[in-house]
Coordinates of C-alpha atoms in Angstrom, one line a residue:
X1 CA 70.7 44.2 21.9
X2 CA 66.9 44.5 20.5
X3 CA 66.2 40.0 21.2
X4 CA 64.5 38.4 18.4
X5 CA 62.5 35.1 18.6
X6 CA 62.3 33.1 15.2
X7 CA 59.2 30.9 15.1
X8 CA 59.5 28.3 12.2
X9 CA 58.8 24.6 12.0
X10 CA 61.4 24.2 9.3
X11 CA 65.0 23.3 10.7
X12 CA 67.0 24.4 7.4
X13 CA 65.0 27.8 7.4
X14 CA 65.9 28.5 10.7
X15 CA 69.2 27.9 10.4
X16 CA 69.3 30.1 7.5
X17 CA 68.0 33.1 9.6
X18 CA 70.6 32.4 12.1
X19 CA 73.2 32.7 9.3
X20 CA 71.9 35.7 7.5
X21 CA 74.1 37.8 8.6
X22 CA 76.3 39.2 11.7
X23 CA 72.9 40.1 14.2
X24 CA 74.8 41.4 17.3
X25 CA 76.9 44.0 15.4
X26 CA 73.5 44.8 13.5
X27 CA 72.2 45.6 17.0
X28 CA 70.1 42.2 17.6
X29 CA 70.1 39.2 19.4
X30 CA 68.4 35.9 17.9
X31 CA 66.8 35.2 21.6
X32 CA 65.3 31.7 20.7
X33 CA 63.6 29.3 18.2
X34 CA 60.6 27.3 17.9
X35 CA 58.9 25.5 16.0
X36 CA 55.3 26.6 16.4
X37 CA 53.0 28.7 17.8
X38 CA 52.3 26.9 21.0
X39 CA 56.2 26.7 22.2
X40 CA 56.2 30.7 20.9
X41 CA 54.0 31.7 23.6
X42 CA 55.4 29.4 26.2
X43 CA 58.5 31.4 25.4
X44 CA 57.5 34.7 26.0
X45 CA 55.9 33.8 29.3
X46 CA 59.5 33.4 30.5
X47 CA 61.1 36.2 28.0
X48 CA 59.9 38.6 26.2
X49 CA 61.6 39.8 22.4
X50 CA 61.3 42.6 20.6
X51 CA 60.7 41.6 17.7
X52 CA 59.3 38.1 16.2
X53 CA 59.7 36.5 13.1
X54 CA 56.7 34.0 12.3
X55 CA 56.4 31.5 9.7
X56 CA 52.2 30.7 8.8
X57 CA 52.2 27.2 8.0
X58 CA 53.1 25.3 11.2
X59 CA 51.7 22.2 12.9
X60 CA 50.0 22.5 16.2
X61 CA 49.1 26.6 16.2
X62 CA 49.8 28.1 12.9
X63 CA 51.0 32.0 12.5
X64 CA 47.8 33.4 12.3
X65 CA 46.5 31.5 15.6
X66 CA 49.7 32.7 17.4
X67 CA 49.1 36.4 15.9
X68 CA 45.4 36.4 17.6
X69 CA 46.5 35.1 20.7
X70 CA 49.6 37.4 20.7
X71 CA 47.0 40.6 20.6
X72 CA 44.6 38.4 22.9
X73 CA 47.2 38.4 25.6
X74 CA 48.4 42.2 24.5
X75 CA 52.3 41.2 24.5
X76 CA 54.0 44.2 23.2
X77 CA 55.8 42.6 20.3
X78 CA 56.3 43.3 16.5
X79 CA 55.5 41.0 14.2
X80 CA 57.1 40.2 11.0
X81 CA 55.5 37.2 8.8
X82 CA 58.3 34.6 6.5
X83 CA 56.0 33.9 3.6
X84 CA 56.0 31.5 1.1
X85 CA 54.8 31.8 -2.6
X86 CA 51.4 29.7 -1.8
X87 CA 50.9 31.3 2.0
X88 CA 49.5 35.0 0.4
X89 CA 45.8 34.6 2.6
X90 CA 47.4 33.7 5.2
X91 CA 49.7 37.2 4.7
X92 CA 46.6 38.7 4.1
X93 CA 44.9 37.7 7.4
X94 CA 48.2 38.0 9.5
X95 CA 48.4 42.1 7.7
X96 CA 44.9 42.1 9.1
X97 CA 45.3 41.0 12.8
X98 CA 48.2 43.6 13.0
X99 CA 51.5 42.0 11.6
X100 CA 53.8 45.3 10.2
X101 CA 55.6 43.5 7.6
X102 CA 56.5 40.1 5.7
X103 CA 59.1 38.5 4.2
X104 CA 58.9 36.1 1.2
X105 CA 61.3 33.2 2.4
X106 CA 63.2 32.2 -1.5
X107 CA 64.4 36.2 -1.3
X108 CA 65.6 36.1 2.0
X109 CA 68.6 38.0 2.3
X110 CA 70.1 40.1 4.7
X111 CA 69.8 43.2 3.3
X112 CA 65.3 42.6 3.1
X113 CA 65.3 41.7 6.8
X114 CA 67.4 44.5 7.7
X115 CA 65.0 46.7 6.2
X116 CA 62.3 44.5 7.7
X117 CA 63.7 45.2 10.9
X118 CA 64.3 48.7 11.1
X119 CA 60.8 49.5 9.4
X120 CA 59.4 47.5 12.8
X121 CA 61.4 49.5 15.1
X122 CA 60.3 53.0 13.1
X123 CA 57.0 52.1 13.0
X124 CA 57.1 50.6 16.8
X125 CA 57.5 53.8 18.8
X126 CA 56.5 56.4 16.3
X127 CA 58.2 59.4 18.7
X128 CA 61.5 60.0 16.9
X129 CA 59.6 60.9 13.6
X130 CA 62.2 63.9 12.9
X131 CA 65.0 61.6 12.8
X132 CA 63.7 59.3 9.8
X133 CA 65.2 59.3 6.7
X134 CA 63.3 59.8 3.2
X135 CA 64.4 55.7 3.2
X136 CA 62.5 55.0 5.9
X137 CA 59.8 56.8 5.2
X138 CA 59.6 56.1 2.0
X139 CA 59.2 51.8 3.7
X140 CA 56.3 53.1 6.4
X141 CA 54.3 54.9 3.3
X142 CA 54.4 51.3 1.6
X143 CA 53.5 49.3 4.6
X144 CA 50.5 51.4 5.2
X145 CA 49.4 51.5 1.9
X146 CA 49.7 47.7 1.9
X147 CA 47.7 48.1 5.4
X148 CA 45.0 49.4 3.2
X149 CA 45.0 47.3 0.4
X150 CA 44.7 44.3 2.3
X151 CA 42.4 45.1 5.1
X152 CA 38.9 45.8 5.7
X153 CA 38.4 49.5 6.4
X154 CA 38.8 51.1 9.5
X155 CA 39.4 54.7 11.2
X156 CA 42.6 54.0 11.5
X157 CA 43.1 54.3 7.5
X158 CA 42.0 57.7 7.3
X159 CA 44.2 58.5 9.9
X160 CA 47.3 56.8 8.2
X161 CA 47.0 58.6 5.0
X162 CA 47.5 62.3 7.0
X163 CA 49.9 61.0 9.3
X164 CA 52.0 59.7 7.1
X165 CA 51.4 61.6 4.2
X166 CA 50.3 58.6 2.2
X167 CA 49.4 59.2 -1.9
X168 CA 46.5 58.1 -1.6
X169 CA 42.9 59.7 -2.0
X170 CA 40.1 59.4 0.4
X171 CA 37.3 59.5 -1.6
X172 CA 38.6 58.6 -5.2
X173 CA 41.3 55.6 -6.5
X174 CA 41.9 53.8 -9.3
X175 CA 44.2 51.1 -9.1
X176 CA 46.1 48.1 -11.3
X177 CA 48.1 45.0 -10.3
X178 CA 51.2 44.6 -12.5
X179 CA 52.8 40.8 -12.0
X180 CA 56.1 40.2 -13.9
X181 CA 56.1 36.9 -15.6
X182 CA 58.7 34.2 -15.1
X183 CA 59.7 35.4 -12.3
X184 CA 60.9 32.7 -10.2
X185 CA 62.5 30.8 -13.6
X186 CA 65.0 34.3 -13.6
X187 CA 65.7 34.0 -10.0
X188 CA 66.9 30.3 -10.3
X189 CA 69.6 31.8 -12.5
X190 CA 70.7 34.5 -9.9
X191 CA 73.0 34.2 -6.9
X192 CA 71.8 35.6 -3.4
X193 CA 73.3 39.0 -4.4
X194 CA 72.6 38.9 -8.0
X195 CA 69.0 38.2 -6.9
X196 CA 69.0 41.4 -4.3
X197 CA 70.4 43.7 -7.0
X198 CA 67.4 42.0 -9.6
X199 CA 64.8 43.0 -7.0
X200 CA 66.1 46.1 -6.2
X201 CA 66.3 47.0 -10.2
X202 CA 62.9 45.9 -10.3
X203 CA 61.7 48.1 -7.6
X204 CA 63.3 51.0 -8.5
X205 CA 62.0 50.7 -12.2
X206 CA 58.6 50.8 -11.0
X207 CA 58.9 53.7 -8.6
X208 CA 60.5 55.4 -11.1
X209 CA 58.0 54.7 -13.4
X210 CA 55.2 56.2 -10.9
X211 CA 56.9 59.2 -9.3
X212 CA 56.5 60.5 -13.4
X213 CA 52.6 60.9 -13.1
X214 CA 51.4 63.2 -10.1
X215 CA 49.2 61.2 -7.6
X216 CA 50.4 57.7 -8.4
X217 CA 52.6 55.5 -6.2
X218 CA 53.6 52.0 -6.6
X219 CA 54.0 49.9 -3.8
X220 CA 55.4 46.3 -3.5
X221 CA 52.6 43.5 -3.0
X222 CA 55.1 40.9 -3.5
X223 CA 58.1 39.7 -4.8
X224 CA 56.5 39.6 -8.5
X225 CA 54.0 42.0 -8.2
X226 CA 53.0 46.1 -7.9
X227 CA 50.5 47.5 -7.4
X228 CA 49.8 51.1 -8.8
X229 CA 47.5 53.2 -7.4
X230 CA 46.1 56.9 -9.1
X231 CA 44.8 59.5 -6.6
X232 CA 42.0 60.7 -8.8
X233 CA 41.2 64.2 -6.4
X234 CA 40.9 66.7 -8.4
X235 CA 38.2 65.9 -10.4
X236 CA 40.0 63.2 -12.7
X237 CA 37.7 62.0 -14.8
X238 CA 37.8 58.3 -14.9
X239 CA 39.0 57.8 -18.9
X240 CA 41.9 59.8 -18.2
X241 CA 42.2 58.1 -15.0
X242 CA 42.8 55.3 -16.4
X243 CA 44.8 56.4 -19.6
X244 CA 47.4 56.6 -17.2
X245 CA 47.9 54.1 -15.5
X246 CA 48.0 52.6 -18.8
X247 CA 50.9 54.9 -19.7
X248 CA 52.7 54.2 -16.5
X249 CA 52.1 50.1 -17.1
X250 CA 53.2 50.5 -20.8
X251 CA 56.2 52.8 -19.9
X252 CA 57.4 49.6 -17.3
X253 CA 56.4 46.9 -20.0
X254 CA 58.9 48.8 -22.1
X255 CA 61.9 49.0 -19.5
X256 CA 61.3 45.1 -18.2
X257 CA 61.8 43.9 -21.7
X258 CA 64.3 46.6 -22.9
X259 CA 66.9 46.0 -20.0
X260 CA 65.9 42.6 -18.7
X261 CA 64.3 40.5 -21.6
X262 CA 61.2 40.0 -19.4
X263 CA 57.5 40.4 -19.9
X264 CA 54.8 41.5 -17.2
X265 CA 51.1 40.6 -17.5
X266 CA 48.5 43.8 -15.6
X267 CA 45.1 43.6 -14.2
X268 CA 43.5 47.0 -14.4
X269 CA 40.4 47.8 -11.2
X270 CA 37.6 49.9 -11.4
X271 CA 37.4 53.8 -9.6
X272 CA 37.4 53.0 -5.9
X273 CA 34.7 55.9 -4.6
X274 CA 36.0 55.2 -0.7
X275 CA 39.1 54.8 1.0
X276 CA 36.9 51.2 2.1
X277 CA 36.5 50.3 -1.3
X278 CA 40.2 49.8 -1.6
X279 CA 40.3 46.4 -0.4
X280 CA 37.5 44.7 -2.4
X281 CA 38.8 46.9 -5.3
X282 CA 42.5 45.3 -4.8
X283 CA 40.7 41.7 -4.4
X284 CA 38.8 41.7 -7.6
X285 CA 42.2 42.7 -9.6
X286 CA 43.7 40.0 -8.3
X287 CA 41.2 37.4 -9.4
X288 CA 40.9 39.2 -13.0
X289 CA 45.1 38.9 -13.0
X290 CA 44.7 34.7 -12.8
X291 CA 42.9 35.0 -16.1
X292 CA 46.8 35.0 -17.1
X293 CA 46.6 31.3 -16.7
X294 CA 44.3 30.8 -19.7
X295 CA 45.2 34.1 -21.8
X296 CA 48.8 34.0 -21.3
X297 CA 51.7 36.1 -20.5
X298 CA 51.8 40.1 -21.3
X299 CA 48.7 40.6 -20.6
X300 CA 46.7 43.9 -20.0
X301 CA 43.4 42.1 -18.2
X302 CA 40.4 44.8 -18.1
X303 CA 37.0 42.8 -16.4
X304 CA 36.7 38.8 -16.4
X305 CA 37.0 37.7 -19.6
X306 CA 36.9 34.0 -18.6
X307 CA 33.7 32.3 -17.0
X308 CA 34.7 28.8 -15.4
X309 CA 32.4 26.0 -17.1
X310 CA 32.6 23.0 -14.9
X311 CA 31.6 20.5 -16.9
X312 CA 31.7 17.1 -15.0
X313 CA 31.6 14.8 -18.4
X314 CA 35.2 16.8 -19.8
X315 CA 36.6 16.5 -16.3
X316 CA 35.9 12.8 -16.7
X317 CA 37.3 12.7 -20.0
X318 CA 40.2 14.5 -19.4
X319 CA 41.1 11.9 -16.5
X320 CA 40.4 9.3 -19.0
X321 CA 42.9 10.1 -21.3
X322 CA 45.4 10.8 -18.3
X323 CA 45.1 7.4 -17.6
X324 CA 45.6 6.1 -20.7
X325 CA 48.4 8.9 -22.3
X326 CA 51.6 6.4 -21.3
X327 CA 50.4 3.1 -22.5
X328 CA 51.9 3.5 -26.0
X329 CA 55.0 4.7 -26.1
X330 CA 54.5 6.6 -29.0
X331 CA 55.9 10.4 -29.9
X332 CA 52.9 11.3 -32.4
X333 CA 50.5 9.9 -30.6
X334 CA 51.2 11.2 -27.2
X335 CA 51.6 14.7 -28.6
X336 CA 47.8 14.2 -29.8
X337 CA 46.5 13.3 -26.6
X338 CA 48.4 15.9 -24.9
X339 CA 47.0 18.6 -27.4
X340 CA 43.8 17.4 -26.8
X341 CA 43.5 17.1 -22.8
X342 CA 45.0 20.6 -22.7
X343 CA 42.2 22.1 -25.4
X344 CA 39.8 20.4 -23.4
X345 CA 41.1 21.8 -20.2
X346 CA 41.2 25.4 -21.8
X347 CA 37.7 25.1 -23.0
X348 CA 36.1 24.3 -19.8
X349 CA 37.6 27.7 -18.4
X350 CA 37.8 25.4 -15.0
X351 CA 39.8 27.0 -12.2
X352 CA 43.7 27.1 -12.0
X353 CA 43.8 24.9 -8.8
X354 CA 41.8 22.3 -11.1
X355 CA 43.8 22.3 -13.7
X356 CA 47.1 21.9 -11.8
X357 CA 45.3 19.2 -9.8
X358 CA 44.9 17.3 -13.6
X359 CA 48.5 18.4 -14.6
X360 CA 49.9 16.5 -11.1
X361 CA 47.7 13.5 -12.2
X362 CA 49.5 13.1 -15.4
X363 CA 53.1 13.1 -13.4
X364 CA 51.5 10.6 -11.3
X365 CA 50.6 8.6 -14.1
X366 CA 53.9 9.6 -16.0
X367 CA 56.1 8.0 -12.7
X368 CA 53.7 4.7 -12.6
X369 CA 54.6 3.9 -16.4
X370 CA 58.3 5.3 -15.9
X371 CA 58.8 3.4 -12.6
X372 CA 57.5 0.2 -14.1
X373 CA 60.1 0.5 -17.1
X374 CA 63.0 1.6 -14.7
X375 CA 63.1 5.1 -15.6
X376 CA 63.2 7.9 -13.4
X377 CA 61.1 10.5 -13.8
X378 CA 63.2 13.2 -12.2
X379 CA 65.9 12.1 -14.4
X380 CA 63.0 13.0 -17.5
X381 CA 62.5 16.1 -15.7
X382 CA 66.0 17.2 -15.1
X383 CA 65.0 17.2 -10.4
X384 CA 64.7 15.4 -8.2
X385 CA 61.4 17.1 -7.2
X386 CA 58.9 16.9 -10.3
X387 CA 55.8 18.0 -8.4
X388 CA 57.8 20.6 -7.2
X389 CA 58.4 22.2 -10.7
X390 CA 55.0 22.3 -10.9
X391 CA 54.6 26.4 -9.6
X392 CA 57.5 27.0 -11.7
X393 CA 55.0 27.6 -14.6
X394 CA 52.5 30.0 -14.8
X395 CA 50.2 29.0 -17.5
X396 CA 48.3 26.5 -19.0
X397 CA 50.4 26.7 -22.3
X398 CA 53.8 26.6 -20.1
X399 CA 52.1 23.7 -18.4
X400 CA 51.5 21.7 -21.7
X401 CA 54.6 22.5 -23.1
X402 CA 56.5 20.6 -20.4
X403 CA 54.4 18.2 -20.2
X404 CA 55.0 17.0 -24.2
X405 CA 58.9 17.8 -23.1
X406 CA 58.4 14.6 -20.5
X407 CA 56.5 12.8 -23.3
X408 CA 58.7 13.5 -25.4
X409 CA 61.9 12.2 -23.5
X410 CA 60.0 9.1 -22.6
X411 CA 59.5 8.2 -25.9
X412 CA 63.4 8.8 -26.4
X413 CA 64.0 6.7 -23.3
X414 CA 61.9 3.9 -24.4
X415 CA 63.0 3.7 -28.7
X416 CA 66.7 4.2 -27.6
X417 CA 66.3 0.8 -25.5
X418 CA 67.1 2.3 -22.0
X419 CA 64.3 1.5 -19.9
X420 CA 64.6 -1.5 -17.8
X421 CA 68.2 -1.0 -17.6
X422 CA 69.0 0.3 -13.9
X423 CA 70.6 3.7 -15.2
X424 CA 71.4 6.3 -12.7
X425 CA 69.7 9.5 -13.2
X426 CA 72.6 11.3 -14.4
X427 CA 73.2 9.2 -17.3
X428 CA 69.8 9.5 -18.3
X429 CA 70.1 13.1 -18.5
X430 CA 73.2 12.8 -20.4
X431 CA 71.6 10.2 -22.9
X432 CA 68.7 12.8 -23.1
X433 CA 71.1 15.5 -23.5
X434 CA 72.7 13.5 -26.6
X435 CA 70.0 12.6 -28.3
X436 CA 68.6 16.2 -28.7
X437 CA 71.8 17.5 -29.7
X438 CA 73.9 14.6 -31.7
X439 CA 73.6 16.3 -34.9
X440 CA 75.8 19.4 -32.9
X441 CA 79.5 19.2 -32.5
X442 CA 78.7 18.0 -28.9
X443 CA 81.3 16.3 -26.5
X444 CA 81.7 14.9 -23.0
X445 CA 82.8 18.0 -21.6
X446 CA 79.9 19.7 -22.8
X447 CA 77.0 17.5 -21.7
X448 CA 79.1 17.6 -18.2
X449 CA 78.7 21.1 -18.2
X450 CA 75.5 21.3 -19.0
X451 CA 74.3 18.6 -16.3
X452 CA 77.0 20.8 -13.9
X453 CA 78.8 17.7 -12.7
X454 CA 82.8 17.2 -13.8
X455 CA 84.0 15.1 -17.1
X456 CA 85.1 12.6 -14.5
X457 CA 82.2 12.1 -12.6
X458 CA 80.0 12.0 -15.9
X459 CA 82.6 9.4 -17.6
X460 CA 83.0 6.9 -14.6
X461 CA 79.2 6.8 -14.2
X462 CA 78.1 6.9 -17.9
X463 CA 80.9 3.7 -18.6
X464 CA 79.6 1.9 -15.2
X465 CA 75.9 2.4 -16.5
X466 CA 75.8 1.8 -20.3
X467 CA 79.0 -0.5 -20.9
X468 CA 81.0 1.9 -23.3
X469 CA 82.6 5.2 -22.9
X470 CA 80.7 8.6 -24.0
X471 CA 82.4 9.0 -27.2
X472 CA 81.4 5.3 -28.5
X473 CA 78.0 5.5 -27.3
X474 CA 77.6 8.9 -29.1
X475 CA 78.7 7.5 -32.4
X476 CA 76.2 4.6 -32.1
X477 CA 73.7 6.4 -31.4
X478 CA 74.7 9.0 -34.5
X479 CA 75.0 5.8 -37.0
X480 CA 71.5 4.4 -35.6
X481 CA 70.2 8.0 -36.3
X482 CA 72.4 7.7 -39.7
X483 CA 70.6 4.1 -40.5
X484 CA 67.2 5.5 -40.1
X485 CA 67.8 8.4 -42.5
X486 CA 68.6 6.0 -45.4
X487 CA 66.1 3.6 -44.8
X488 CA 63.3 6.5 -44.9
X489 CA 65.2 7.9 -47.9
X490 CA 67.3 5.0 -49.8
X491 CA 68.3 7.8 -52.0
X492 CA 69.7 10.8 -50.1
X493 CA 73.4 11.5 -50.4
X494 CA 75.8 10.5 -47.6
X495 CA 77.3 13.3 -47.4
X496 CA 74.2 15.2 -46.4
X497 CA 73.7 12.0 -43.7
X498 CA 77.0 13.0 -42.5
X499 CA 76.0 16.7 -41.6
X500 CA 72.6 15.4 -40.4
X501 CA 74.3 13.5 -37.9
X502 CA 76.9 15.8 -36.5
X503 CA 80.0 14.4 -37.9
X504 CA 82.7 16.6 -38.6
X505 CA 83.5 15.1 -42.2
X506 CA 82.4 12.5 -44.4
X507 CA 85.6 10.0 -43.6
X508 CA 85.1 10.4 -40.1
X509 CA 81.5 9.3 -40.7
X510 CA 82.5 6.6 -43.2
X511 CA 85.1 4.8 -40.7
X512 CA 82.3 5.1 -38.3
X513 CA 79.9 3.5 -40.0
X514 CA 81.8 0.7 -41.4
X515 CA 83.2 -0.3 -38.0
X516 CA 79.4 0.1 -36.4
X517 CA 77.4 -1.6 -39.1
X518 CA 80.0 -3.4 -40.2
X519 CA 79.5 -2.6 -43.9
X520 CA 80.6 0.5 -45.6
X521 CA 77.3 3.2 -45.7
X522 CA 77.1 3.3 -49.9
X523 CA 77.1 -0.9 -49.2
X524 CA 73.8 -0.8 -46.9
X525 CA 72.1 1.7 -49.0
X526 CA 72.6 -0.7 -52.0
X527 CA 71.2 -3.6 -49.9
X528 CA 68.3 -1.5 -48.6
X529 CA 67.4 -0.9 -52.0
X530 CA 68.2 -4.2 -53.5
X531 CA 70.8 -2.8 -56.1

């Protein structure tokens, strides 16, 4: 049994490994866990594994600083990094100090750490070559062509792209980044093996897509993103060169939307003239592809078209009106001042980290003037882990339209009477839920289902909270909807209030009314308008 040492200051992740699947009949032994770097090398003084699995972020010696003093103290040892979303420089450095391979932890799946595995064991001895299958070598080719893209040049390189038959050019490359949008919001939808057969769709389309042009290859960066590189040897000119890559990109567009509804934004690089300039050419793509936070999704990004304007006085502004956005409870008026710190924050071209810095201080704000009314935020924000949502978007119009969905339901909260009232968070979502879709033939069932608890659960919670029964409050809050309607419009028909306000028919509505209001509708029309 090959032993494998998991190195991970998060208890629920490890576990998780442990679980992943059945590792003795796989041919592996988990040998031990730790939690950080430190205890990983006070482990392999007394045993040592074959293969280790290493988290980055981790108190006392990260996964970098255990990397360097893994190659310091020459242990002979794979290493295979568990990445995060946010942990890509330290990927980058750990792909530098000699790590084969990582894995991005919300994929995890037995199937990717299988392949994981094996690919360190092929690429570990090297000496049974002849017994590799196109699979295999098919995985090495990637991870030294991700080798490349992500470290400085060295001898090695050259070596690499003879050895393994790499398609890849010494002298001339041209290269783009493709990054398929909303990514993680479609993987929040999939099981763990709907989301391995969505990746593996994904991956295939793009090799596909590739394999079609002669000197391309696309290799997986992440979980998101491709990158596809042209061989230009041969004396492709550099027009054509990139003509088709711009085929290839279009041709994947077309597939992404046509069989999964999704869109994918691309960030074309210049001719690499060395196998060195690979790296810096790979670097600049990616900081041309975060211009998708300003220009959007489905984008083709050629150059910078942004310059960042850090303009102290709209910072202070912006923070101003942060400050200020939840004082008034007021739909129209927070929808203004949203529109306007967002345009402000659009026009300063400031970075992405700044802007999601601003974004976070309006949540902050937002649970300061929810908690002081008794509302919840994550109830607003349908989790229990706002801040959390925060990566979840992926630009600044995503950003802004969430944020006037918070506003928004506030303002709901607050005219419907419910703040200060101690209501548990899943009645606010179900009051939420109502109050967007009363004029729909709605019912308790259905707002259970959407909020994924049972009718039971909802109903025993919803009566302790608000008094009444689902049903009851429903109609209230349909006649209160009702009353506004005639008293903006003392002359519309009730019929037409009826439909407005989801009732099935116009007696249903009538008896309703009358036993509500008190009074039949046609009478509080009259008195409204003093007939």
């Amino acid at each position: 049994m090959k032993k494998i040492l998991i190195v991970d200051d998060d208890y629920m992740a490890r576990s998780k490994i442990r679980s992943l699947m059945d590792w003795e009949r796989n041919g592996y032994r988990i040998a031990g866990e730790v939690s950080n770097g430190k205890e990983a090398l006070d482990f392999m003084e007394r045993e040592l594994p074959f293969i280790i699995l290493i988290d980055m972020d981790m108190p006392v010696m990260n996964g970098v600083d255990l990397i360097r003093e893994i190659n310091k103290r020459e242990y002979p040892v794979s290493v295979i990094v568990l990445s995060s979303y946010n942990d890509f420089d330290y990927v980058r450095e750990s792909m530098k100090l000699g790590a084969l391979d990582y894995i991005l932890k919300s994929g995890l799946d037995a199937a990717g750490m299988l392949t994981a595995l094996s690919g360190a064991e092929d690429v570990r001895p090297f000496k049974e070559e002849e017994s590799l299958t196109v699979k295999d070598m098919e995985y090495i080719r990637d991870l030294y062509v991700r080798k490349i893209l992500l470290n400085p040049p060295t001898e090695e390189n050259t070596q690499w792209i003879d050895k393994y038959n790499l398609r890849v050019d010494l002298a001339r490359n041209m290269l783009a980044i493709v990054e398929i949008d909303d990514y993680r919001i479609a993987l929040e939808e999939l099981d763990e093996k709907g989301s391995h057969t969505f990746q593996q769709f994904i991956e295939n389309l793009f090799k596909e897509a590739a394999q079609k042009t002669k000197g391309m290859t696309a290799v997986k960066m992440r979980e998101n993103q491709f990158c596809l590189i042209l061989s230009c040897n041969g004396g492709l000119s550099i027009g054509t060169a990139q003509q088709q890559l711009d085929a290839v990109i279009s041709e994947v567009r077309r597939n992404l939307m046509r069989f999964l509804n999704m869109t994918a934004s691309a960030s074309m690089g210049t001719i690499c003239l060395s196998l060195g300039e690979m790296s810096d050419c790979y670097k600049k793509a990616e900081e041309q592809l975060k211009q998708k936070f300003y220009l959007g999704k489905g984008q083709m990004i050629y150059g910078c078209r942004i310059k960042e304007n850090r303009n102290k006085e709209s910072e202070q502004k912006i923070s101003e009106k942060i400050r200020c956005l939840f004082s008034v409870a007021d739909k129209y008026e927070m929808e203004r001042q949203v529109q306007f710190i967002f345009r402000l924050m659009a026009e300063s071209g400031m970075s992405e980290k700044k802007a999601r810095h601003l974004v976070a201080e309006i949540l902050s704000t937002a649970d300061a003037e929810m908690k002081r009314r008794g509302i919840d935020l994550g109830a607003v924000c349908g989790t229990p882990e706002p801040f959390a949502k925060l990566v979840r978007y992926e630009t600044l119009k995503d950003l802004e339209m969430w944020i006037l969905e918070i506003c928004r339901a506030f303002c709901k909260l607050v005219k419907e009477g419910t703040e200060n009232r101690n209501y548990s968070r899943l009645t606010i979502n179900a009051i939420i839920y109502l109050s967007e879709h009363y004029h729909e033939t709605i019912s308790l069932s259905d707002t259970a289902l959407y909020l994924n608890v049972s009718s039971g659960h909802l109903s025993r919670v919803f009566k302790n909270d608000t008094g009444m029964n689902f049903v009851n409050y429903l109609n209230q809050f349909r006649i209160g909807k009702a009353r506004e309607i005639i008293a903006e419009n003392k002359f519309v028909q009730m019929k037409n209030i009826a439909i407005e306000t989801g009732f099935n028919n116009y007696n249903h509505f009538f008896s309703t009314f009358k036993s509500v209001v008190g009074m039949s509708p046609q009478d509080y029309q009259e008195r409204l308008t003093g007939r």
